[in-house]
Amino acid sequence: MAKVTIDGITIEVADGTTILNAARAIGKEVAPPTMCYYSKLKTSGGYCRTCLVEVSKGSEKDPRPMPKLVASCRTTVMDGMEVKNTTSPKVLEARKGVVEFLLANHPLDCPICDQAGECHLQDLSYEHGSAKTRYEFERRTFDKINIGEKIQLHMTRCILCYRCVKTAEQITDGRVHGVLNRGDVSEISTYIEQAIDNDFSGNVIDVCPVGALTDKTFRFKSRVWYTKPMDAHRNCENEKCSGKVVLWYKGEEVLRVTGRKDQWGEVEEFICNTCRFDKKKTSDWTIEGPREIDHSSVISANHYARTLVKPNEFKLNEVNPITE
Amino acid sequence: MGKKLLTEHINVPGIQGYEVYRKMGGYASVEKAIKSMKPEDVVEEVKKSGLRGRGGAGFPTGMKWSFLAKPEGVPRYLVCNADESEPGTFKDRYLMSRLPHLLIEGMITSSFALGANTSYIYVRGEYYYIIAILEKAIAEAYAAGWLGKNILGSGYDLDLYVQPGGGAYICGEETALLESLEGKRGNPRIKPPFPAIAGLYGCPTVVNNVETIAAVVPIVNQGGDAYAAVGIGKSTGTKLISASGHINKPGIYEIEMGITVEDFIYSDEYCGGILNGKKLKAVIAGGSSVPILPTDLILKTAAGEPRIMSYEGLADGGFAAGTMLGSGGFIVMDESVSIPKNLWNLIRFYHHESCGQCSPCREGTGWMEKILHKIVDGHGTLKDIDLLWELQAKIEGNTICPLGDAAAWPVASAIRHFRTEFEEYVKHGDKIKDVKYYFHTHNMDPAAAYSSL
Ligand SMILES: Cc1cc2nc3c(=O)[nH]c(=O)nc-3n(C[C@H](O)[C@H](O)[C@H](O)COP(=O)(O)O)c2cc1C
Ligand code: SF4
Ligand code: FES
């Protein structure tokens, strides 16, 4: 076991735990934002650099601070380590930089993007970015490629988190896409416009933090915040599929089916393409009840029973921007 | 004349071939190591020698070697980094093409020290003719019994392979090199784990520069202490400097660390002064990634002492007033050089070579290049200069591999020491727009350009 202190809060975790997971174990207040790490995917993380933290004390044995900020998702804790996340001005500055870099070439086409409302880049920019960009050059574009019937690729929105590549590698039984080219012209591609199509390929939609991979069967049907999520399950024939999903309703109609995402925006269990794309009738499912969205996105603004702020923590001027 | 530890025999006719190399004392270090030393003893000598990595970072080689994990039943590898792609650096090419057997001898002695039975030399693809030279030398070494099974009857086996790279600067970064060597896309790995624990094919691996490995030969021959007696302070031994730019005698010089920069630039033994009697303007002392320094700071430290050619000497003053020895790519610029244009050229390179995995480097290098292009084309504003400064600061230290730093440092140092020149471009933007073509074809100072209008 290792004792680690993050933003002044101490917790004991198993050896080999990453700083990020130790922070998540403490809670949302100290957990760094993540754009590429995904706890369900091996070797994920390290790319986006939004989770950078300052290690102000290396360990009990070697108390020297680490010379550079480190990616909390890929750095393991040491006994006696002290970490600064939101309490480090250096971290906040660097993170602001990362947001600016991620947005530099992003098309900001949120008004026509299906991901808007549940987009991690939107949340990240809102929480850590600045309102204005200083990038004044033409934004990067890519030739459109068709990757099949069910999944829509918008390469301009991609932040190269590598999650979809790792999903295809680890969850599906054959990866047919990857990253082509180098540097800022790197792109997600199938190289020869091959369709990404196998039992579990739809999961790349759920893991994508932005609107680069979206569900073609849901395309332009509704803004997500006008839909109502319901937990549901079915006895799926595919033994690798849990059959536990969220149905997104508009009126009586199921517009889309996704995996169930936890408070970190990660799916709890991966689901098969049949559940995702082909079962869009209420009669296909056993409904469990309304889905609680425990994420500070606009979706939760409209409906939900459980709010983010517990009553005893309620502070009027913090949650009510209108008074400002 | 300074002491030559690596290139003493480089001009001997026929030294490229095995016979002459052997006659001049070649392969003595292998004999000595295998016949009379234990692998740990060789590591100990390298530690004593104080040798530091010649690839750029200057990490103590003996220490790196002692970090190598040695789990039972798992192979270990030695990989020689001959990717040499840092602009301004061309010493490994010289060494490999003229003295191929020196590298091979160093590889055998070092592999023995590390207990590696398979070793690789990863050569940049553009050095295709060197690959042929090395392969010929390796074949000669096999034929003479220095490679293969049971070397010198000791029971020690070693196979040595040459692997050409595909032509990417990033494949010089050691973990990207290992990925590429494994046949994958040359992306730097996210560390930890470090190669000493999990390197090539997941096995413990040491990656060393060509010059580092070559230096093991004199270290084993003469002993670590004798090697450490050459040089100055913690910068022991000799260093190959690739001298280029506006000097009378560009080329590769093996210097004893400790000579002054002034001596190196102006004496006839080395660079022989500035071309056409012009004035020195700036030097990039250690390959394109290290901070550029103006004349006053490269010849003298901030404290007014003569600046010394050594790891510590060049670093004196930190980044505010110093630079780094880096890979020894010494680029000299006379008064006609435009610093902003030169910087644009460098950043265009880093932008092109960024692997694209991490956001600060992927987006930041391209952004900086665009701003620099805008400035040198006469469309820049003062705000652009500040923005450049902020962007480099947000890249530095925040990336997966040091390519981000390598792109940030030249920007930071050029603005730190030559800010007025950037401001000139902004102020005289209109005029520059008129002489655009002129500017693009000549590396010219804006002031000179206006006067020629
Ligand atoms: C972008 C980048 C490019 C590099 N290119 C080279 C190279 O071409 N040759 C080299 O020896 N080291 C290069 N390095 C340094 C290597 O990563 C590594 O530190 C070195 O090979 C270690 O050898 P040494 O300890 O003998 O110096 C590069 C590093 C980076 C970050
Ligand atoms: S710093 Fe640049 S080259 Fe290095 S990993 Fe990041 S994107 Fe790739
Ligand atoms: S989440 Fe850690 S680097 Fe992206």
CSV table of C-alpha atoms in Angstrom, one decimal, chain B residues 133-307:
chain,number,residue,atom,x,y,z
B,133,ILE,CA,30.1,0.1,-45.6
B,134,LEU,CA,29.0,-1.2,-42.2
B,135,GLU,CA,27.7,-4.5,-43.6
B,136,LYS,CA,31.0,-5.1,-45.4
B,137,ALA,CA,32.9,-4.4,-42.2
B,138,ILE,CA,30.6,-6.7,-40.2
B,139,ALA,CA,31.2,-9.4,-42.7
B,140,GLU,CA,34.9,-8.9,-42.3
B,141,ALA,CA,34.6,-9.1,-38.5
B,142,TYR,CA,32.6,-12.3,-38.7
B,143,ALA,CA,35.3,-13.8,-41.0
B,144,ALA,CA,38.0,-12.8,-38.6
B,145,GLY,CA,36.2,-14.4,-35.7
B,146,TRP,CA,35.2,-11.2,-33.8
B,147,LEU,CA,31.5,-11.9,-34.3
B,148,GLY,CA,29.5,-15.0,-34.2
B,149,LYS,CA,29.7,-18.0,-31.9
B,150,ASN,CA,32.3,-18.5,-29.3
B,151,ILE,CA,34.3,-15.4,-29.8
B,152,LEU,CA,38.0,-15.9,-29.1
B,153,GLY,CA,37.1,-19.3,-27.6
B,154,SER,CA,35.5,-17.6,-24.7
B,155,GLY,CA,32.0,-19.1,-25.1
B,156,TYR,CA,30.6,-15.6,-25.7
B,157,ASP,CA,28.3,-15.3,-28.8
B,158,LEU,CA,27.3,-12.1,-30.5
B,159,ASP,CA,25.4,-11.4,-33.7
B,160,LEU,CA,25.3,-7.8,-35.0
B,161,TYR,CA,22.8,-6.4,-37.5
B,162,VAL,CA,22.4,-3.2,-39.3
B,163,GLN,CA,18.8,-1.8,-39.6
B,164,PRO,CA,18.0,1.1,-41.9
B,165,GLY,CA,15.4,3.6,-40.7
B,166,GLY,CA,12.8,5.0,-42.9
B,167,GLY,CA,13.9,8.7,-42.7
B,168,ALA,CA,12.2,10.3,-39.7
B,169,TYR,CA,13.9,12.5,-37.2
B,170,ILE,CA,11.7,11.2,-34.5
B,171,CYS,CA,13.2,7.7,-34.9
B,172,GLY,CA,16.3,9.1,-33.3
B,173,GLU,CA,14.4,9.3,-30.0
B,174,GLU,CA,15.3,6.1,-28.4
B,175,THR,CA,11.9,4.6,-27.8
B,176,ALA,CA,10.6,5.6,-31.2
B,177,LEU,CA,13.8,4.0,-32.5
B,178,LEU,CA,12.9,0.7,-30.7
B,179,GLU,CA,9.4,0.8,-32.1
B,180,SER,CA,10.7,1.3,-35.6
B,181,LEU,CA,13.3,-1.4,-35.1
B,182,GLU,CA,10.4,-3.8,-34.1
B,183,GLY,CA,8.8,-3.0,-37.4
B,184,LYS,CA,6.2,-0.6,-36.1
B,185,ARG,CA,5.3,3.0,-36.6
B,186,GLY,CA,8.1,5.1,-35.1
B,187,ASN,CA,6.2,6.7,-32.2
B,188,PRO,CA,7.9,7.5,-29.0
B,189,ARG,CA,6.7,5.3,-26.2
B,190,ILE,CA,5.1,6.7,-23.1
B,191,LYS,CA,7.6,6.3,-20.2
B,192,PRO,CA,7.9,4.5,-17.8
B,193,PRO,CA,8.9,1.8,-18.4
B,194,PHE,CA,12.3,2.9,-19.6
B,195,PRO,CA,14.3,0.8,-22.1
B,196,ALA,CA,16.7,-0.4,-19.3
B,197,ILE,CA,13.7,-2.4,-18.0
B,198,ALA,CA,11.6,-3.0,-21.1
B,199,GLY,CA,13.1,-1.9,-24.3
B,200,LEU,CA,13.4,-3.9,-27.6
B,201,TYR,CA,10.7,-6.6,-27.7
B,202,GLY,CA,10.0,-5.8,-24.1
B,203,CYS,CA,13.5,-6.9,-23.0
B,204,PRO,CA,16.1,-4.8,-21.1
B,205,THR,CA,17.9,-2.6,-23.7
B,206,VAL,CA,20.6,0.0,-23.8
B,207,VAL,CA,20.5,2.6,-26.6
B,208,ASN,CA,23.7,4.5,-27.2
B,209,ASN,CA,24.9,7.0,-29.8
B,210,VAL,CA,27.6,6.0,-32.3
B,211,GLU,CA,30.2,8.2,-30.8
B,212,THR,CA,29.5,7.0,-27.3
B,213,ILE,CA,30.0,3.4,-28.3
B,214,ALA,CA,33.2,4.3,-30.3
B,215,ALA,CA,34.6,5.9,-27.1
B,216,VAL,CA,34.3,2.6,-25.3
B,217,VAL,CA,37.3,1.4,-27.4
B,218,PRO,CA,39.9,3.9,-26.0
B,219,ILE,CA,38.3,3.6,-22.5
B,220,VAL,CA,38.9,-0.2,-22.4
B,221,ASN,CA,42.3,0.0,-24.1
B,222,GLN,CA,43.7,2.8,-21.9
B,223,GLY,CA,41.6,2.3,-18.8
B,224,GLY,CA,38.8,4.5,-17.5
B,225,ASP,CA,41.2,6.7,-15.4
B,226,ALA,CA,43.4,7.5,-18.4
B,227,TYR,CA,40.3,8.5,-20.4
B,228,ALA,CA,39.0,10.6,-17.5
B,229,ALA,CA,42.3,12.5,-17.4
B,230,VAL,CA,41.5,14.0,-20.8
B,231,GLY,CA,39.0,16.8,-20.8
B,232,ILE,CA,37.8,19.1,-18.1
B,233,GLY,CA,35.9,18.4,-14.9
B,234,LYS,CA,32.8,16.2,-15.5
B,235,SER,CA,33.3,16.6,-19.3
B,236,THR,CA,35.8,13.9,-19.8
B,237,GLY,CA,37.5,12.7,-23.0
B,238,THR,CA,37.1,14.2,-26.4
B,239,LYS,CA,34.1,15.2,-28.4
B,240,LEU,CA,33.4,15.3,-32.1
B,241,ILE,CA,32.1,18.7,-33.2
B,242,SER,CA,30.3,19.1,-36.5
B,243,ALA,CA,31.2,22.6,-37.4
B,244,SER,CA,29.1,24.3,-40.1
B,245,GLY,CA,28.0,27.7,-41.3
B,246,HIS,CA,29.9,30.8,-42.0
B,247,ILE,CA,33.4,29.6,-41.0
B,248,ASN,CA,36.5,29.2,-43.1
B,249,LYS,CA,37.0,25.6,-42.3
B,250,PRO,CA,33.7,23.7,-41.8
B,251,GLY,CA,34.1,20.1,-40.9
B,252,ILE,CA,34.4,17.6,-38.1
B,253,TYR,CA,36.9,18.2,-35.3
B,254,GLU,CA,37.7,16.0,-32.4
B,255,ILE,CA,38.3,18.4,-29.6
B,256,GLU,CA,39.6,17.8,-26.1
B,257,MET,CA,36.9,19.2,-23.9
B,258,GLY,CA,38.1,22.3,-22.2
B,259,ILE,CA,39.3,24.5,-25.1
B,260,THR,CA,37.6,27.9,-25.4
B,261,VAL,CA,34.8,28.6,-27.8
B,262,GLU,CA,36.8,31.5,-29.1
B,263,ASP,CA,39.8,29.3,-29.8
B,264,PHE,CA,37.5,26.8,-31.6
B,265,ILE,CA,36.0,29.4,-33.8
B,266,TYR,CA,39.0,31.5,-34.6
B,267,SER,CA,42.1,29.4,-34.4
B,268,ASP,CA,43.5,27.8,-37.6
B,269,GLU,CA,43.5,24.4,-36.0
B,270,TYR,CA,39.7,24.4,-35.9
B,271,CYS,CA,37.2,26.6,-37.7
B,272,GLY,CA,39.7,29.2,-38.9
B,273,GLY,CA,37.6,32.3,-38.3
B,274,ILE,CA,34.5,33.7,-39.9
B,275,LEU,CA,34.1,33.5,-43.7
B,276,ASN,CA,35.1,36.5,-45.7
B,277,GLY,CA,36.3,38.3,-42.6
B,278,LYS,CA,32.7,39.1,-41.5
B,279,LYS,CA,31.5,39.5,-38.0
B,280,LEU,CA,30.2,36.7,-35.9
B,281,LYS,CA,26.5,37.1,-35.0
B,282,ALA,CA,25.3,34.0,-33.3
B,283,VAL,CA,26.1,30.3,-32.7
B,284,ILE,CA,23.9,27.3,-32.2
B,285,ALA,CA,26.4,25.2,-30.3
B,286,GLY,CA,24.9,21.8,-29.9
B,287,GLY,CA,22.6,20.9,-32.8
B,288,SER,CA,19.5,22.8,-33.9
B,289,SER,CA,17.6,22.0,-30.7
B,290,VAL,CA,19.8,23.9,-28.2
B,291,PRO,CA,19.4,27.6,-27.4
B,292,ILE,CA,21.0,30.0,-29.9
B,293,LEU,CA,23.5,32.5,-28.3
B,294,PRO,CA,24.6,35.9,-29.6
B,295,THR,CA,28.3,36.7,-30.0
B,296,ASP,CA,28.9,38.2,-26.5
B,297,LEU,CA,27.3,35.2,-24.7
B,298,ILE,CA,28.9,32.5,-26.8
B,299,LEU,CA,32.4,33.8,-26.5
B,300,LYS,CA,32.1,34.8,-22.8
B,301,THR,CA,29.8,33.7,-20.0
B,302,ALA,CA,27.5,36.1,-18.3
B,303,ALA,CA,30.2,36.5,-15.7
B,304,GLY,CA,32.6,37.6,-18.4
B,305,GLU,CA,34.8,34.4,-18.2
B,306,PRO,CA,35.9,32.8,-21.5
B,307,ARG,CA,33.3,30.2,-22.5
